[in-house]
Amino acid sequence: MTCGAPLDVKDKVSDSGWREAPRLRDMTEFRFSGSTCQVEGELVPVAEINLSPQDAVYFEHHVLLWKDESSPLSSLKTQGGMKRSLGGMPHIITVANGPGRVAFSRDAPGELVVLPLHPGMELDVREHAFLLASHSIEYSFVRIKGLANVLHGGSGMFMDRFVTAQYPGLLLLHGNGNVLERTLRSGEKILVEPGGFLYKDSTVQMQAVQLPLRSGLMGRHAMYLAEMAGPGRVGIQSMYVHHHASE
């Protein structure tokens, strides 16, 4: 009822612990607060929201696909101002209020990731990945030191942070290609291609590591990866633009 996952399909987990959530079927519908969300299409999925009068969702304005004429729009004040712009993140967030229908999509093939957030949860998301969030979720950003020139070739030192306080909320992300999730134990570490990182629990520590590579007698090269240390969930996407950080 809150994430749309089919109950008659078991989760698929690889030998290394990566979980492939069941893909949402075309026309899947689920509820949040007094509103409903229907997922349309599979290649480039669309999230159609039927907002109740007391609900609202916020989003980056270029992901709006269509809306009812009667559904009002406004802007959400964000923190950071110029810092957000320099970090490659939008400084204007749009809000759609009910009643009315509003639809969203990103201009790329992939999957919709539906994340119901319970009170007291914090989630960090790479920039330009979140599709929409319900109005009960607090929105800010976080800087990850050491990743200035790794994620997206320099724009990844800031990430969106979504926090729930007293009330639950719904967060929808768009992952390019397929989305996989793994839960790390306390102290467990994995190294992730920075372009493949999609989201993580705020409890997961993240930093850039340099792996020196030898090529011949004189050649020296380096590979930069994002080190993720548990505990918590890590989500990755299988399709991305390479960050070109190896030199």
mmCIF file of C-alpha atoms in Angstrom:
data_model
loop_
_atom_site.group_PDB
_atom_site.id
_atom_site.type_symbol
_atom_site.label_atom_id
_atom_site.label_comp_id
_atom_site.label_asym_id
_atom_site.label_seq_id
_atom_site.Cartn_x
_atom_site.Cartn_y
_atom_site.Cartn_z
ATOM 1 C CA MET A 1 0.000 0.000 0.000
ATOM 2 C CA THR A 2 2.921 2.379 0.602
ATOM 3 C CA CYS A 3 5.556 1.301 -1.951
ATOM 4 C CA GLY A 4 3.684 -0.589 -4.678
ATOM 5 C CA ALA A 5 5.949 -3.658 -4.602
ATOM 6 C CA PRO A 6 4.174 -6.796 -5.831
ATOM 7 C CA LEU A 7 3.551 -9.196 -2.953
ATOM 8 C CA ASP A 8 3.628 -12.306 -5.137
ATOM 9 C CA VAL A 9 7.249 -11.810 -6.255
ATOM 10 C CA LYS A 10 10.182 -12.631 -3.999
ATOM 11 C CA ASP A 11 13.163 -10.290 -3.706
ATOM 12 C CA LYS A 12 16.183 -11.317 -5.766
ATOM 13 C CA VAL A 13 19.518 -11.147 -3.938
ATOM 14 C CA SER A 14 22.940 -11.782 -5.501
ATOM 15 C CA ASP A 15 25.607 -13.904 -3.804
ATOM 16 C CA SER A 16 27.354 -10.712 -2.677
ATOM 17 C CA GLY A 17 24.231 -9.324 -1.032
ATOM 18 C CA TRP A 18 22.896 -6.871 -3.630
ATOM 19 C CA ARG A 19 19.095 -6.836 -3.610
ATOM 20 C CA GLU A 20 17.087 -6.248 -6.775
ATOM 21 C CA ALA A 21 13.681 -5.006 -5.715
ATOM 22 C CA PRO A 22 10.720 -6.273 -7.767
ATOM 23 C CA ARG A 23 10.139 -3.855 -10.644
ATOM 24 C CA LEU A 24 6.907 -1.910 -10.294
ATOM 25 C CA ARG A 25 4.378 -3.116 -12.809
ATOM 26 C CA ASP A 26 2.849 -0.704 -15.289
ATOM 27 C CA MET A 27 -0.169 1.092 -13.748
ATOM 28 C CA THR A 28 0.815 0.127 -10.174
ATOM 29 C CA GLU A 29 -1.020 2.334 -7.651
ATOM 30 C CA PHE A 30 -0.220 2.950 -3.974
ATOM 31 C CA ARG A 31 -1.182 5.403 -1.252
ATOM 32 C CA PHE A 32 0.596 7.958 0.906
ATOM 33 C CA SER A 33 -1.197 10.187 3.399
ATOM 34 C CA GLY A 34 -4.536 11.014 1.735
ATOM 35 C CA SER A 35 -3.131 10.871 -1.816
ATOM 36 C CA THR A 36 -2.355 8.187 -4.381
ATOM 37 C CA CYS A 37 0.539 7.587 -6.771
ATOM 38 C CA GLN A 38 0.258 5.580 -9.977
ATOM 39 C CA VAL A 39 3.337 4.437 -11.902
ATOM 40 C CA GLU A 40 2.838 4.458 -15.669
ATOM 41 C CA GLY A 41 5.216 2.900 -18.168
ATOM 42 C CA GLU A 42 8.398 0.914 -17.614
ATOM 43 C CA LEU A 43 11.173 2.176 -19.907
ATOM 44 C CA VAL A 44 10.907 5.831 -18.816
ATOM 45 C CA PRO A 45 8.445 5.554 -15.908
ATOM 46 C CA VAL A 46 6.026 8.310 -14.981
ATOM 47 C CA ALA A 47 4.731 8.975 -11.449
ATOM 48 C CA GLU A 48 1.199 10.374 -11.557
ATOM 49 C CA ILE A 49 0.115 11.853 -8.218
ATOM 50 C CA ASN A 50 -3.520 12.446 -7.285
ATOM 51 C CA LEU A 51 -3.088 14.975 -4.461
ATOM 52 C CA SER A 52 -5.691 15.318 -1.759
ATOM 53 C CA PRO A 53 -6.510 18.866 -0.578
ATOM 54 C CA GLN A 54 -4.298 18.580 2.518
ATOM 55 C CA ASP A 55 -1.220 17.164 0.729
ATOM 56 C CA ALA A 56 1.635 18.606 -1.299
ATOM 57 C CA VAL A 57 4.814 17.342 -3.003
ATOM 58 C CA TYR A 58 8.007 19.188 -3.930
ATOM 59 C CA PHE A 59 10.369 18.552 -6.851
ATOM 60 C CA GLU A 60 12.959 20.017 -9.215
ATOM 61 C CA HIS A 61 10.839 22.000 -11.653
ATOM 62 C CA HIS A 62 12.188 20.384 -14.850
ATOM 63 C CA VAL A 63 10.821 16.931 -13.876
ATOM 64 C CA LEU A 64 7.194 18.117 -14.127
ATOM 65 C CA LEU A 65 5.560 16.293 -17.047
ATOM 66 C CA TRP A 66 1.991 17.646 -16.817
ATOM 67 C CA LYS A 67 -0.505 18.885 -14.235
ATOM 68 C CA ASP A 68 -4.158 19.786 -13.850
ATOM 69 C CA GLU A 69 -4.784 23.469 -14.447
ATOM 70 C CA SER A 70 -6.391 23.796 -11.009
ATOM 71 C CA SER A 71 -3.407 22.415 -9.069
ATOM 72 C CA PRO A 72 -1.452 25.432 -7.715
ATOM 73 C CA LEU A 73 2.344 25.695 -7.810
ATOM 74 C CA SER A 74 4.660 27.613 -5.509
ATOM 75 C CA SER A 75 8.361 27.634 -4.658
ATOM 76 C CA LEU A 76 10.180 26.192 -1.666
ATOM 77 C CA LYS A 77 12.961 28.181 -0.043
ATOM 78 C CA THR A 78 16.163 26.156 0.114
ATOM 79 C CA GLN A 79 19.286 26.491 2.207
ATOM 80 C CA GLY A 80 22.706 27.111 0.754
ATOM 81 C CA GLY A 81 21.969 29.619 -2.019
ATOM 82 C CA MET A 82 25.156 30.144 -4.010
ATOM 83 C CA LYS A 83 26.812 27.061 -2.470
ATOM 84 C CA ARG A 84 24.102 24.878 -3.986
ATOM 85 C CA SER A 85 24.572 26.452 -7.413
ATOM 86 C CA LEU A 86 28.344 25.970 -7.278
ATOM 87 C CA GLY A 87 27.789 22.361 -6.253
ATOM 88 C CA GLY A 88 25.631 21.732 -9.324
ATOM 89 C CA MET A 89 22.384 21.493 -7.365
ATOM 90 C CA PRO A 90 19.161 23.414 -8.033
ATOM 91 C CA HIS A 91 18.480 26.378 -5.777
ATOM 92 C CA ILE A 92 14.793 26.545 -6.736
ATOM 93 C CA ILE A 93 12.446 23.756 -5.654
ATOM 94 C CA THR A 94 8.819 23.732 -6.812
ATOM 95 C CA VAL A 95 5.812 22.697 -4.725
ATOM 96 C CA ALA A 96 2.526 21.289 -6.057
ATOM 97 C CA ASN A 97 -0.489 21.490 -3.747
ATOM 98 C CA GLY A 98 -3.720 19.514 -3.847
ATOM 99 C CA PRO A 99 -6.328 18.969 -4.907
ATOM 100 C CA GLY A 100 -5.377 17.897 -8.400
ATOM 101 C CA ARG A 101 -3.278 15.554 -10.478
ATOM 102 C CA VAL A 102 0.411 16.122 -11.261
ATOM 103 C CA ALA A 103 2.767 13.820 -13.197
ATOM 104 C CA PHE A 104 6.565 13.591 -13.090
ATOM 105 C CA SER A 105 9.335 11.863 -15.031
ATOM 106 C CA ARG A 106 13.025 12.218 -15.809
ATOM 107 C CA ASP A 107 14.357 12.225 -19.358
ATOM 108 C CA ALA A 108 16.213 8.917 -19.041
ATOM 109 C CA PRO A 109 15.435 5.187 -19.007
ATOM 110 C CA GLY A 110 15.534 3.583 -15.598
ATOM 111 C CA GLU A 111 13.556 2.664 -12.514
ATOM 112 C CA LEU A 112 11.456 4.526 -9.999
ATOM 113 C CA VAL A 113 12.691 3.906 -6.470
ATOM 114 C CA VAL A 114 9.854 4.244 -3.941
ATOM 115 C CA LEU A 115 11.136 4.842 -0.408
ATOM 116 C CA PRO A 116 8.580 5.206 2.393
ATOM 117 C CA LEU A 117 10.360 7.143 5.168
ATOM 118 C CA HIS A 118 9.288 6.531 8.746
ATOM 119 C CA PRO A 119 9.728 9.149 11.527
ATOM 120 C CA GLY A 120 13.350 9.703 12.505
ATOM 121 C CA MET A 121 14.929 8.577 9.202
ATOM 122 C CA GLU A 122 17.650 10.403 7.224
ATOM 123 C CA LEU A 123 18.595 9.599 3.628
ATOM 124 C CA ASP A 124 21.326 11.090 1.417
ATOM 125 C CA VAL A 125 20.741 11.151 -2.363
ATOM 126 C CA ARG A 126 23.027 12.111 -5.241
ATOM 127 C CA GLU A 127 22.107 15.338 -6.988
ATOM 128 C CA HIS A 128 19.416 15.276 -9.727
ATOM 129 C CA ALA A 129 18.174 11.835 -8.672
ATOM 130 C CA PHE A 130 15.168 12.698 -6.548
ATOM 131 C CA LEU A 131 11.889 12.874 -8.420
ATOM 132 C CA LEU A 132 9.548 14.108 -5.703
ATOM 133 C CA ALA A 133 9.025 14.096 -1.948
ATOM 134 C CA SER A 134 5.929 14.574 0.179
ATOM 135 C CA HIS A 135 5.634 17.822 2.121
ATOM 136 C CA SER A 136 6.180 16.103 5.502
ATOM 137 C CA ILE A 137 9.830 15.377 4.624
ATOM 138 C CA GLU A 138 12.433 18.020 5.501
ATOM 139 C CA TYR A 139 14.808 18.927 2.672
ATOM 140 C CA SER A 140 18.398 20.143 2.960
ATOM 141 C CA PHE A 141 21.831 19.254 1.640
ATOM 142 C CA VAL A 142 25.043 17.780 3.007
ATOM 143 C CA ARG A 143 28.655 18.156 1.934
ATOM 144 C CA ILE A 144 30.821 15.053 1.663
ATOM 145 C CA LYS A 145 34.444 16.131 2.103
ATOM 146 C CA GLY A 146 36.980 14.651 -0.265
ATOM 147 C CA LEU A 147 34.535 14.056 -3.111
ATOM 148 C CA ALA A 148 34.770 17.471 -4.766
ATOM 149 C CA ASN A 149 36.439 16.162 -7.914
ATOM 150 C CA VAL A 150 35.095 12.648 -7.988
ATOM 151 C CA LEU A 151 31.307 12.600 -8.216
ATOM 152 C CA HIS A 152 30.173 13.916 -11.604
ATOM 153 C CA GLY A 153 33.609 15.349 -12.298
ATOM 154 C CA GLY A 154 33.431 17.956 -9.546
ATOM 155 C CA SER A 155 29.778 18.564 -8.706
ATOM 156 C CA GLY A 156 29.292 15.796 -6.227
ATOM 157 C CA MET A 157 30.505 17.293 -2.954
ATOM 158 C CA PHE A 158 26.902 18.213 -2.131
ATOM 159 C CA MET A 159 24.070 15.713 -1.807
ATOM 160 C CA ASP A 160 20.373 16.065 -1.094
ATOM 161 C CA ARG A 161 19.407 15.076 2.448
ATOM 162 C CA PHE A 162 15.842 14.060 3.312
ATOM 163 C CA VAL A 163 14.785 13.850 6.973
ATOM 164 C CA THR A 164 11.506 12.798 8.564
ATOM 165 C CA ALA A 165 10.600 14.196 11.974
ATOM 166 C CA GLN A 166 7.255 13.334 13.600
ATOM 167 C CA TYR A 167 5.375 12.187 10.508
ATOM 168 C CA PRO A 168 6.110 9.568 7.829
ATOM 169 C CA GLY A 169 6.670 10.613 4.239
ATOM 170 C CA LEU A 170 7.226 9.308 0.733
ATOM 171 C CA LEU A 171 10.358 9.838 -1.364
ATOM 172 C CA LEU A 172 10.579 8.891 -5.058
ATOM 173 C CA LEU A 173 13.945 8.654 -6.814
ATOM 174 C CA HIS A 174 14.867 7.951 -10.424
ATOM 175 C CA GLY A 175 17.714 5.504 -10.943
ATOM 176 C CA ASN A 176 19.354 5.174 -14.353
ATOM 177 C CA GLY A 177 19.299 1.607 -15.623
ATOM 178 C CA ASN A 178 18.651 -0.886 -12.830
ATOM 179 C CA VAL A 179 18.760 -0.089 -9.112
ATOM 180 C CA LEU A 180 20.328 -2.425 -6.548
ATOM 181 C CA GLU A 181 20.474 -2.085 -2.778
ATOM 182 C CA ARG A 182 22.761 -3.592 -0.157
ATOM 183 C CA THR A 183 22.679 -3.311 3.626
ATOM 184 C CA LEU A 184 26.131 -2.947 5.193
ATOM 185 C CA ARG A 185 26.920 -4.219 8.658
ATOM 186 C CA SER A 186 28.637 -1.944 11.179
ATOM 187 C CA GLY A 187 32.218 -1.423 9.994
ATOM 188 C CA GLU A 188 31.664 -3.260 6.688
ATOM 189 C CA LYS A 189 33.121 -1.378 3.710
ATOM 190 C CA ILE A 190 32.643 -1.487 -0.049
ATOM 191 C CA LEU A 191 34.167 0.601 -2.837
ATOM 192 C CA VAL A 192 31.707 2.019 -5.372
ATOM 193 C CA GLU A 193 32.223 3.699 -8.721
ATOM 194 C CA PRO A 194 31.140 7.275 -7.868
ATOM 195 C CA GLY A 195 28.915 7.529 -10.944
ATOM 196 C CA GLY A 196 27.015 4.460 -9.771
ATOM 197 C CA PHE A 197 26.170 5.799 -6.320
ATOM 198 C CA LEU A 198 22.454 6.651 -5.943
ATOM 199 C CA TYR A 199 21.499 6.894 -2.244
ATOM 200 C CA LYS A 200 22.534 5.874 1.259
ATOM 201 C CA ASP A 201 21.341 6.030 4.833
ATOM 202 C CA SER A 202 22.977 8.951 6.644
ATOM 203 C CA THR A 203 24.607 6.413 8.992
ATOM 204 C CA VAL A 204 26.761 5.173 6.094
ATOM 205 C CA GLN A 205 30.080 7.057 6.016
ATOM 206 C CA MET A 206 31.317 8.041 2.561
ATOM 207 C CA GLN A 207 34.716 9.279 1.407
ATOM 208 C CA ALA A 208 36.902 9.257 -1.696
ATOM 209 C CA VAL A 209 39.823 6.835 -1.860
ATOM 210 C CA GLN A 210 42.634 6.784 -4.386
ATOM 211 C CA LEU A 211 43.842 3.438 -5.674
ATOM 212 C CA PRO A 212 47.288 3.692 -7.312
ATOM 213 C CA LEU A 213 47.712 1.667 -10.501
ATOM 214 C CA ARG A 214 50.993 0.664 -12.085
ATOM 215 C CA SER A 215 51.495 0.414 -15.832
ATOM 216 C CA GLY A 216 55.015 -0.478 -16.866
ATOM 217 C CA LEU A 217 58.218 0.781 -15.305
ATOM 218 C CA MET A 218 57.476 4.508 -15.291
ATOM 219 C CA GLY A 219 53.745 4.830 -15.698
ATOM 220 C CA ARG A 220 51.577 5.664 -12.714
ATOM 221 C CA HIS A 221 47.844 6.058 -12.751
ATOM 222 C CA ALA A 222 45.131 6.276 -10.130
ATOM 223 C CA MET A 223 41.537 5.193 -9.808
ATOM 224 C CA TYR A 224 39.183 7.126 -7.519
ATOM 225 C CA LEU A 225 36.348 5.263 -5.848
ATOM 226 C CA ALA A 226 33.793 6.112 -3.169
ATOM 227 C CA GLU A 227 34.349 4.136 0.028
ATOM 228 C CA MET A 228 31.107 3.325 1.842
ATOM 229 C CA ALA A 229 31.296 2.165 5.467
ATOM 230 C CA GLY A 230 28.298 0.721 7.338
ATOM 231 C CA PRO A 231 25.989 0.396 9.061
ATOM 232 C CA GLY A 232 23.111 1.178 6.707
ATOM 233 C CA ARG A 233 21.701 0.814 3.206
ATOM 234 C CA VAL A 234 23.511 1.729 -0.011
ATOM 235 C CA GLY A 235 21.712 2.063 -3.355
ATOM 236 C CA ILE A 236 23.491 2.000 -6.727
ATOM 237 C CA GLN A 237 22.416 2.468 -10.356
ATOM 238 C CA SER A 238 23.768 0.377 -13.200
ATOM 239 C CA MET A 239 23.791 3.120 -15.860
ATOM 240 C CA TYR A 240 25.668 6.389 -15.432
ATOM 241 C CA VAL A 241 27.927 8.925 -17.103
ATOM 242 C CA HIS A 242 31.533 8.158 -16.217
ATOM 243 C CA HIS A 243 33.097 10.769 -13.982
ATOM 244 C CA HIS A 244 36.490 10.817 -15.851
ATOM 245 C CA ALA A 245 38.441 11.109 -12.589
ATOM 246 C CA SER A 246 41.179 8.618 -13.439
ATOM 247 C CA GLU A 247 44.435 10.250 -14.439
#
